[in-house]
Coordinates of C-alpha atoms in Angstrom, one line a residue:
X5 CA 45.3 -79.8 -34.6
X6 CA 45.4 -76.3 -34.5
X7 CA 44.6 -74.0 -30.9
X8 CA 43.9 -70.3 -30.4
X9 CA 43.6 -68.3 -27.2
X10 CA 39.4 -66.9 -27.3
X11 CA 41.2 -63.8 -25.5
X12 CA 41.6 -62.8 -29.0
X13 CA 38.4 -60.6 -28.2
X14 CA 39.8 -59.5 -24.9
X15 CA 40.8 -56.0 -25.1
X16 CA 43.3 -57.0 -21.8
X17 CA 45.1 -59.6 -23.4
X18 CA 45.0 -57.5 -26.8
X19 CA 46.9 -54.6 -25.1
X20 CA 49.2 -56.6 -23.0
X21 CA 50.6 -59.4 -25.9
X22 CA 50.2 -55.8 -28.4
X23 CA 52.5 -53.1 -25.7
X24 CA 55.3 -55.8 -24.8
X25 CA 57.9 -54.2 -27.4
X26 CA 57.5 -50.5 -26.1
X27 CA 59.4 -51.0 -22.8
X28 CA 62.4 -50.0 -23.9
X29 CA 61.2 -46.8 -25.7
X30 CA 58.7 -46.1 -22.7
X31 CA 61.5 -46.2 -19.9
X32 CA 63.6 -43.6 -22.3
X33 CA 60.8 -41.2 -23.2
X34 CA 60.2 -40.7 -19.5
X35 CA 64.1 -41.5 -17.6
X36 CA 62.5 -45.1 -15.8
X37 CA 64.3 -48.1 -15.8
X38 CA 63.1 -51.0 -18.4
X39 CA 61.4 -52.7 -15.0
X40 CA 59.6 -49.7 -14.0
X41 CA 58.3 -49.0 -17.5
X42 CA 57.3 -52.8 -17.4
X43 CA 55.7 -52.4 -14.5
X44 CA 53.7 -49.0 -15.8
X45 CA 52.6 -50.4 -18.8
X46 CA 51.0 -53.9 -17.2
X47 CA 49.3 -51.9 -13.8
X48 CA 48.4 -48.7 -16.3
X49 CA 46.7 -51.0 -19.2
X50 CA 44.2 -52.2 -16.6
X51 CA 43.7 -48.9 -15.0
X52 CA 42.9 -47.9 -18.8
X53 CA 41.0 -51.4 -19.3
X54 CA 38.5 -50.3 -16.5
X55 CA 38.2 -46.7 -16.9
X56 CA 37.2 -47.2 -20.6
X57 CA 34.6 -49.9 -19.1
X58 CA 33.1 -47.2 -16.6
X59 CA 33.3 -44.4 -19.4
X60 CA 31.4 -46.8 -21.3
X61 CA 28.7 -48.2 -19.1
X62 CA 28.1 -44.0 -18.3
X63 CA 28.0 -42.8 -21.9
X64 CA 27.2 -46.2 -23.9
X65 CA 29.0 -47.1 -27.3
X66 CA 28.5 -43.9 -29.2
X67 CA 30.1 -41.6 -27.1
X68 CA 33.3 -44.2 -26.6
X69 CA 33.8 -43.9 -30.7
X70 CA 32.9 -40.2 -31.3
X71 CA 35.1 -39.0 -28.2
X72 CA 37.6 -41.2 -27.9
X73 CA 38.2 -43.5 -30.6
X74 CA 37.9 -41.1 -33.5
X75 CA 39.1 -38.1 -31.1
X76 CA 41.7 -35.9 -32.8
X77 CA 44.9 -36.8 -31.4
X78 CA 44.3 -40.7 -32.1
X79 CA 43.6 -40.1 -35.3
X80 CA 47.1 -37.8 -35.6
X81 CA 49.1 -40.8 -33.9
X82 CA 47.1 -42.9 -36.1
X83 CA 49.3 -41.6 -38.9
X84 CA 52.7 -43.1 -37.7
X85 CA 52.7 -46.7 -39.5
X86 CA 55.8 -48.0 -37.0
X87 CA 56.7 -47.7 -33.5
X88 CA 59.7 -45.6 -32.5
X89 CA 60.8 -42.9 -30.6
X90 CA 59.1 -40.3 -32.7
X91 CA 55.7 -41.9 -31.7
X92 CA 56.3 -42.0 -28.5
X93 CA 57.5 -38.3 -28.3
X94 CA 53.9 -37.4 -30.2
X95 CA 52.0 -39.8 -27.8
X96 CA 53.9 -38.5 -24.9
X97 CA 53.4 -34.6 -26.2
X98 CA 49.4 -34.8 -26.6
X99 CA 48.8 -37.3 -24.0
X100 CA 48.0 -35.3 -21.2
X101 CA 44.5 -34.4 -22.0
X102 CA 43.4 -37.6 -22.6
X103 CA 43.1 -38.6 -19.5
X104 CA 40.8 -35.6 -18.6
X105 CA 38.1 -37.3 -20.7
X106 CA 38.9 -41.5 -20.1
X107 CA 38.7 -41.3 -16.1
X108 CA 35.1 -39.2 -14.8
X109 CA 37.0 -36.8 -12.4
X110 CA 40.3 -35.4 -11.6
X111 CA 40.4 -37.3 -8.1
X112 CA 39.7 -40.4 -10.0
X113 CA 42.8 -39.5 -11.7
X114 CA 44.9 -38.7 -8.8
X115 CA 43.9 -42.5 -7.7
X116 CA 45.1 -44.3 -10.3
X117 CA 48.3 -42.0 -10.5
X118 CA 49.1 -42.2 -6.7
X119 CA 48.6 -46.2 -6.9
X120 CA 50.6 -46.5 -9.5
X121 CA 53.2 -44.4 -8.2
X122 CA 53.2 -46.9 -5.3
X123 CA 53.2 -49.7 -7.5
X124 CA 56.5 -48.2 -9.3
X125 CA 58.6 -45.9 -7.3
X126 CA 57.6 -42.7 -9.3
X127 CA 56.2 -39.3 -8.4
X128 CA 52.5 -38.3 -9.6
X129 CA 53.8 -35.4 -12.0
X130 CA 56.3 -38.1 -13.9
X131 CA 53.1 -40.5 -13.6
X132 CA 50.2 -38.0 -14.9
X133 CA 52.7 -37.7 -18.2
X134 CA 53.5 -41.0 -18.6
X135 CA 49.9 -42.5 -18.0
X136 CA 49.0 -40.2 -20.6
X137 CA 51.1 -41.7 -23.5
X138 CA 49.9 -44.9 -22.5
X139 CA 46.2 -44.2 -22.6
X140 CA 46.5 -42.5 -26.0
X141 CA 48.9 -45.5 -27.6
X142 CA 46.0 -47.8 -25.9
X143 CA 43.2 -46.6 -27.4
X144 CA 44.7 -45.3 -30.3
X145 CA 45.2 -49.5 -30.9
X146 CA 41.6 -50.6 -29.8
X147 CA 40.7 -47.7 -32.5
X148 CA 42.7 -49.2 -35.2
X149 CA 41.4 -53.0 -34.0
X150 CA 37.7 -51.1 -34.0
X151 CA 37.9 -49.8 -37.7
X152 CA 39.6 -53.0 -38.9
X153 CA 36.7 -54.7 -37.5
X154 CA 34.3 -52.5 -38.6
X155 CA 32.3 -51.9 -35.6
X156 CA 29.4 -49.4 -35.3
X157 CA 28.1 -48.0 -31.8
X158 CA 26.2 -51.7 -30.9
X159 CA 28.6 -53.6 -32.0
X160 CA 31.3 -52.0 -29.2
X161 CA 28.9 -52.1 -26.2
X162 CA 28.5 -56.0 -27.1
X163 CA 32.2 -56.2 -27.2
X164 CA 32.8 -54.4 -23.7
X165 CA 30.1 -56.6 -22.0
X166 CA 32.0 -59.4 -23.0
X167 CA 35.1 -58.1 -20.9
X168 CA 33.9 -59.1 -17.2
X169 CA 34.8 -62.7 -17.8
X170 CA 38.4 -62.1 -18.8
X171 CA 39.1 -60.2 -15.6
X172 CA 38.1 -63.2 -13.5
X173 CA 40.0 -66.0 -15.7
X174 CA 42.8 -67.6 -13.3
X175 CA 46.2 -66.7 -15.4
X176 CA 48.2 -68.4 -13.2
X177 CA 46.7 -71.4 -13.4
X178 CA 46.2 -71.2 -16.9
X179 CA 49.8 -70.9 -17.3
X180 CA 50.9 -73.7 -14.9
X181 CA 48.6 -76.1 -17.3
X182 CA 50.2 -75.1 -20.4
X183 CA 53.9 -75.4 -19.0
X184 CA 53.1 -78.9 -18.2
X185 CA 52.0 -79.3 -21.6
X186 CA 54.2 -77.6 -24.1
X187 CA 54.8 -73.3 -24.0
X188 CA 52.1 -72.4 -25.8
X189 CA 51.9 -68.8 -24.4
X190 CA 55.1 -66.4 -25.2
X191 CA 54.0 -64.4 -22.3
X192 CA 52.8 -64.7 -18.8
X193 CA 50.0 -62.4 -18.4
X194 CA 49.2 -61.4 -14.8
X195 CA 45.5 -61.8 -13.6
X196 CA 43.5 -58.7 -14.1
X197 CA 43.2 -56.5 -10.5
X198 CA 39.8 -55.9 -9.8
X199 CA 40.3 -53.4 -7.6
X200 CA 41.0 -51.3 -10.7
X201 CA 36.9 -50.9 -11.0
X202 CA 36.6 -49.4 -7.0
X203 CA 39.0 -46.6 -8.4
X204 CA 37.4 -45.8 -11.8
X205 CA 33.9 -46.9 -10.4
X206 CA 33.4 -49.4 -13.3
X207 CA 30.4 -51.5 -11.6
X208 CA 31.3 -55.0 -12.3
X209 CA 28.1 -57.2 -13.9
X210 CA 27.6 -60.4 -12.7
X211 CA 28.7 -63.1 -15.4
X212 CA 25.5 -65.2 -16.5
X213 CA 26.1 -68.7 -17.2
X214 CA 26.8 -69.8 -20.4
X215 CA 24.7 -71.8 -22.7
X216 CA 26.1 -75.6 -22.8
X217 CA 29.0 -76.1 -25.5
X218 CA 26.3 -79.2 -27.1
X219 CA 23.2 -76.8 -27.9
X220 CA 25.6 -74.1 -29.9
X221 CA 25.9 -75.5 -33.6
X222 CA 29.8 -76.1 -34.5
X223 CA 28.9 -73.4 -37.5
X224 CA 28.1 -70.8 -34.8
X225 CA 31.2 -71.8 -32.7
X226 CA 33.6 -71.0 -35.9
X227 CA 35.9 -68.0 -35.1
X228 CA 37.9 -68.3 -38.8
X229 CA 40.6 -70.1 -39.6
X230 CA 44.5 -70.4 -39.3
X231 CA 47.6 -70.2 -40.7
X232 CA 49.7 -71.2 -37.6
X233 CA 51.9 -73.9 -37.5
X234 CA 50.4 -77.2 -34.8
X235 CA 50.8 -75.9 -31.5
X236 CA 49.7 -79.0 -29.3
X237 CA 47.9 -82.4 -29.5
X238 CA 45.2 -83.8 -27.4
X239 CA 44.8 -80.9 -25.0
X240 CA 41.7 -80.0 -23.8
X241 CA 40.0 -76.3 -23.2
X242 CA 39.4 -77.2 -19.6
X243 CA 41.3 -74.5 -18.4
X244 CA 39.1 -71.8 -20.1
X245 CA 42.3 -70.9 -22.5
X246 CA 42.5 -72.6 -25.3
X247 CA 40.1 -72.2 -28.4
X248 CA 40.4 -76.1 -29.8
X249 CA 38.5 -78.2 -32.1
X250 CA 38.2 -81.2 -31.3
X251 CA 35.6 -82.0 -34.2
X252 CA 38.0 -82.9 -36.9
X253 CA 41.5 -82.0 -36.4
X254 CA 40.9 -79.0 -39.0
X255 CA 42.3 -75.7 -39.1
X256 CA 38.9 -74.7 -37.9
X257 CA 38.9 -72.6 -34.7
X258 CA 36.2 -72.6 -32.0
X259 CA 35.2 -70.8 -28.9
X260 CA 36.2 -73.1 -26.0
X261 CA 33.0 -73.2 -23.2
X262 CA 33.2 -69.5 -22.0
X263 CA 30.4 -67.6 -20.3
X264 CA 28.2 -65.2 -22.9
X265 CA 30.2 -66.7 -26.2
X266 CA 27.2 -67.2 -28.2
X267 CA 27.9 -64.1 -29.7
X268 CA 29.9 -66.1 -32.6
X269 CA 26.3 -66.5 -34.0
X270 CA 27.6 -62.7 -35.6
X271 CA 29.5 -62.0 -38.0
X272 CA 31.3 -59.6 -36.5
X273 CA 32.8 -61.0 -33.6
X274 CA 34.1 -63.8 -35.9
X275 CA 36.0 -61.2 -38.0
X276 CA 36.8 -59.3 -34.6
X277 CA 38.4 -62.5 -33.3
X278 CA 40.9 -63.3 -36.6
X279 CA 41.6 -59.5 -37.3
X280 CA 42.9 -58.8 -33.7
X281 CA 45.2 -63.1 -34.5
X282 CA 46.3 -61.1 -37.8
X283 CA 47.0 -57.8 -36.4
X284 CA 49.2 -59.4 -33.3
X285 CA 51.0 -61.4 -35.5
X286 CA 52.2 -58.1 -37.5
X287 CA 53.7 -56.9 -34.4
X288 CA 53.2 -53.7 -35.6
X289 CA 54.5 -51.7 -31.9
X290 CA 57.9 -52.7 -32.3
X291 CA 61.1 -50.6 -33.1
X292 CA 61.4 -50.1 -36.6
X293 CA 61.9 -47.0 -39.2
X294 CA 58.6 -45.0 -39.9
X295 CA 57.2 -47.5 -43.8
X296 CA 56.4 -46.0 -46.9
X297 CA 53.2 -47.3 -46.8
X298 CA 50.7 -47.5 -44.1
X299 CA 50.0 -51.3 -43.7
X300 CA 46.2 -52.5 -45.1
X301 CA 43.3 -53.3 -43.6
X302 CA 43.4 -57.1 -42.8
X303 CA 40.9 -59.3 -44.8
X304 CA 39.3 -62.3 -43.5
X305 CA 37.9 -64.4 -45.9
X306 CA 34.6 -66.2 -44.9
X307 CA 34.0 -68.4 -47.7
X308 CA 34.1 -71.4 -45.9
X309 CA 31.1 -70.5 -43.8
X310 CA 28.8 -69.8 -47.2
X311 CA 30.4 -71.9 -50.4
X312 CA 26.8 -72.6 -51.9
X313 CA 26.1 -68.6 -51.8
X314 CA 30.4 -68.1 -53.3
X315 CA 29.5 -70.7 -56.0
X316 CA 26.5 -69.2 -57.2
X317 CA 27.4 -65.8 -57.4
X318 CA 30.9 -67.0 -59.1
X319 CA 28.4 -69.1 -61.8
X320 CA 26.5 -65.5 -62.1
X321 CA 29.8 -63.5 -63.0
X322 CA 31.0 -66.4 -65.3
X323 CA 27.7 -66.3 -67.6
X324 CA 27.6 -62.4 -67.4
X325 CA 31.5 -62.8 -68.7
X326 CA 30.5 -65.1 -71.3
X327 CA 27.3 -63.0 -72.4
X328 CA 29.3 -59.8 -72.8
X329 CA 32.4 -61.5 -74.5
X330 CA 29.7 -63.0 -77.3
X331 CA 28.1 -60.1 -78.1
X332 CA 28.6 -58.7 -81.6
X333 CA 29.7 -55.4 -82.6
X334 CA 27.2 -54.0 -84.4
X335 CA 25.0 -54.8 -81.6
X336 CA 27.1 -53.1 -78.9
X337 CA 25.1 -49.9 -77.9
X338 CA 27.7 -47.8 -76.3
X339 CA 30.2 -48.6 -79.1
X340 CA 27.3 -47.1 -81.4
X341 CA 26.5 -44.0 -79.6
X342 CA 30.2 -43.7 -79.8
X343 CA 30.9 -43.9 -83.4
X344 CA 27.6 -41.1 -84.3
X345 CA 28.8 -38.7 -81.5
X346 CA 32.4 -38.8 -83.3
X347 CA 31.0 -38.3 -86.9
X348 CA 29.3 -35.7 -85.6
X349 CA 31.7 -33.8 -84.2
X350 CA 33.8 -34.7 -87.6
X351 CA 30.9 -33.9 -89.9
X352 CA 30.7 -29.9 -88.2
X353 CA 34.3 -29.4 -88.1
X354 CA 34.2 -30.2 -91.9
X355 CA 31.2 -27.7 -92.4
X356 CA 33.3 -25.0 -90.5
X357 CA 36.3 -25.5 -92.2
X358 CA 34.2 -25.3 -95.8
X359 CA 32.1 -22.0 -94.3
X360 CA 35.7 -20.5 -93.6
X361 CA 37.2 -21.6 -96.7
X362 CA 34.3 -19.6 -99.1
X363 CA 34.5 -16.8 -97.3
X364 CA 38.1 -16.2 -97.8
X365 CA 37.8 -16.8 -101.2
X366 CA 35.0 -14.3 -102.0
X367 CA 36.8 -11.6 -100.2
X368 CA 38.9 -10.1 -103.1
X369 CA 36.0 -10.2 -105.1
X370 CA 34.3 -7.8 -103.3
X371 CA 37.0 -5.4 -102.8
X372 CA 37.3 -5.2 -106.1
X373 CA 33.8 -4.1 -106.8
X374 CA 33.9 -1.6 -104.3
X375 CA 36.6 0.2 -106.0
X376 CA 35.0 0.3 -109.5

């Protein structure tokens, strides 16, 4: 049996699992210790979380990927394939105006600086710099996660409604429940602080209830599959944690019993939910030279969920294969049009060659009549 955390689609737990390697480089780049820069980078991701959530619920989907996402100093960190101290120098350099656009005011910012400055021991002008970095190496990952996913403006305002139910999920508890177990999670991830949305003035929806685990079809509950090894045995997802099935001990996942998940009925929250497993599991914000190469788009193959549709089309290719391998010379009309545009061209450049040829030759002839 095979489990998942369904926080796959949570851009808090993407940030948090995605930013623990950049603690040392973080606490260089601006003279902290690494416990103050862990501190900054778990308080500032959800003062980021939340201000991208009211920026969003004032400007909708389009305007969070036209001027922020695709802005252009995401797209020139976007460049750097590895994670080192020449990132963080270009995050930390063409940071500071990013901040001007992700949080509605400049008190707003002063907040969020001033409570994190309380939260960390630091003073607002190392903070304003600092926040900046962050909030560009932040969204410059929910970009990347956003174009590997392929998301168009809809598609991101149905992500970021998803995100008031993973601010209330108890982490704590969570945590406690799968210590008792066996360590599933390689991290302990604080609960989110709500408090975040009085600051940034993110009005916080009230969660629906969910429609009952037995009316959603196990197809619709599919998130993709998996290539980790078995990570427990007969737990449940009572805690609202684990993504489990319980079906038949496949390495199918499912969405556990979460408010507003019967958005796995679309295709692209399934290919949302195994691209952000793939791209974790690169670990791609860690120390390391800068690659040749920038790393490829993930692919999630699908196949399971449509063989009959797979198998046709493969029995299509197959006889179109087998129809063009049979199919005489003779009877090939590109080969033809081929072989008479060639003798063409050869028959002219014989002509010329003949035309030039004669008159050479009849040359001396009539010089010589013109001197007689």
């Amino acid at each position: 049996m095979t489990a998942l955390l369904p926080t796959r689609v949570s851009l808090y737990d993407f940030l948090f699992e995605d930013t623990l390697p950049i603690d040392s480089i973080l606490a260089d780049i601006g003279g902290l210790s690494i416990p103050q820069a862990r501190i900054l980078i778990e308080n500032g991701i959800q003062a980021i979380i939340s201000g991208l959530m009211a920026y969003n619920q004032q400007y909708g989907g389009d305007a969070v990927l036209k001027k922020l996402l695709k802005r252009t100093q995401i797209k020139d960190l976007r460049k750097y394939n590895a994670f080192n101290l020449k990132t963080m120098n270009a995050a930390y350099q063409n940071g500071h105006a990013i901040n001007d656009t992700l949080f509605a005011s400049t008190e707003i910012q002063k907040l969020v600086c001033q409570k994190l400055a309380d939260q960390t021991q630091l003073s607002n002008s190392q903070l304003r710099l600092l926040l900046g970095a962050l909030s560009l190496l932040c969204l410059r990952e929910i970009a990347i996660l956003a174009d590997y996913g392929q998301l168009d403006a809809q598609e991101i305002d149905c992500w970021f409604r998803l995100q008031p139910q993973f601010f209330e999920l108890n982490r704590t508890n969570a945590d406690e429940v799968n210590q008792t177990k066996t360590p599933i999670l390689a991290y302990k991830l604080p609960n989110f602080d709500n408090s975040w949305h009085q600051i940034t003035g993110y009005k916080q929806p009230t969660i629906t209830a969910s429609t009952p685990a037995e009316q959603i079809p196990h197809y619709a509950k599919v998130i993709g599959r998996t290539h980790q090894a078995t990570l427990i045995n007969n737990i449940s997802a009572d805690n609202d944690q684990l993504i489990v099935d319980n079906a038949n001990n496949s390495e199918v996942l499912t969405f556990a019993a979460m408010p507003n998940i019967y958005l796995p009925y679309q295709r692209w929250l399934l290919q949302l939910a195994k691209i952000s497993d793939i791209y974790l599991s690169r670990k791609r914000l860690k120390v390391s030279p800068e690659p040749v190469q920038p790393p490829s788009r993930p692919f999630v193959n699908f196949g399971f969920l449509d063989k009959d549709s797979n198998n046709n089309k493969q029995n299509v290719s197959n006889n179109l294969a087998a129809g063009q391998s049979n199919t005489p010379f003779w009877k090939n009309p590109v080969l033809i049009l081929l072989v008479l545009v060639l003798g063409g061209l050869t028959l002219m450049a014989i002509g010329k060659y003949q035309y030039k040829k004669s008159q050479v030759i009849d040359t001396p002839a009539q010089i010589s009549k013109i001197k007689v």
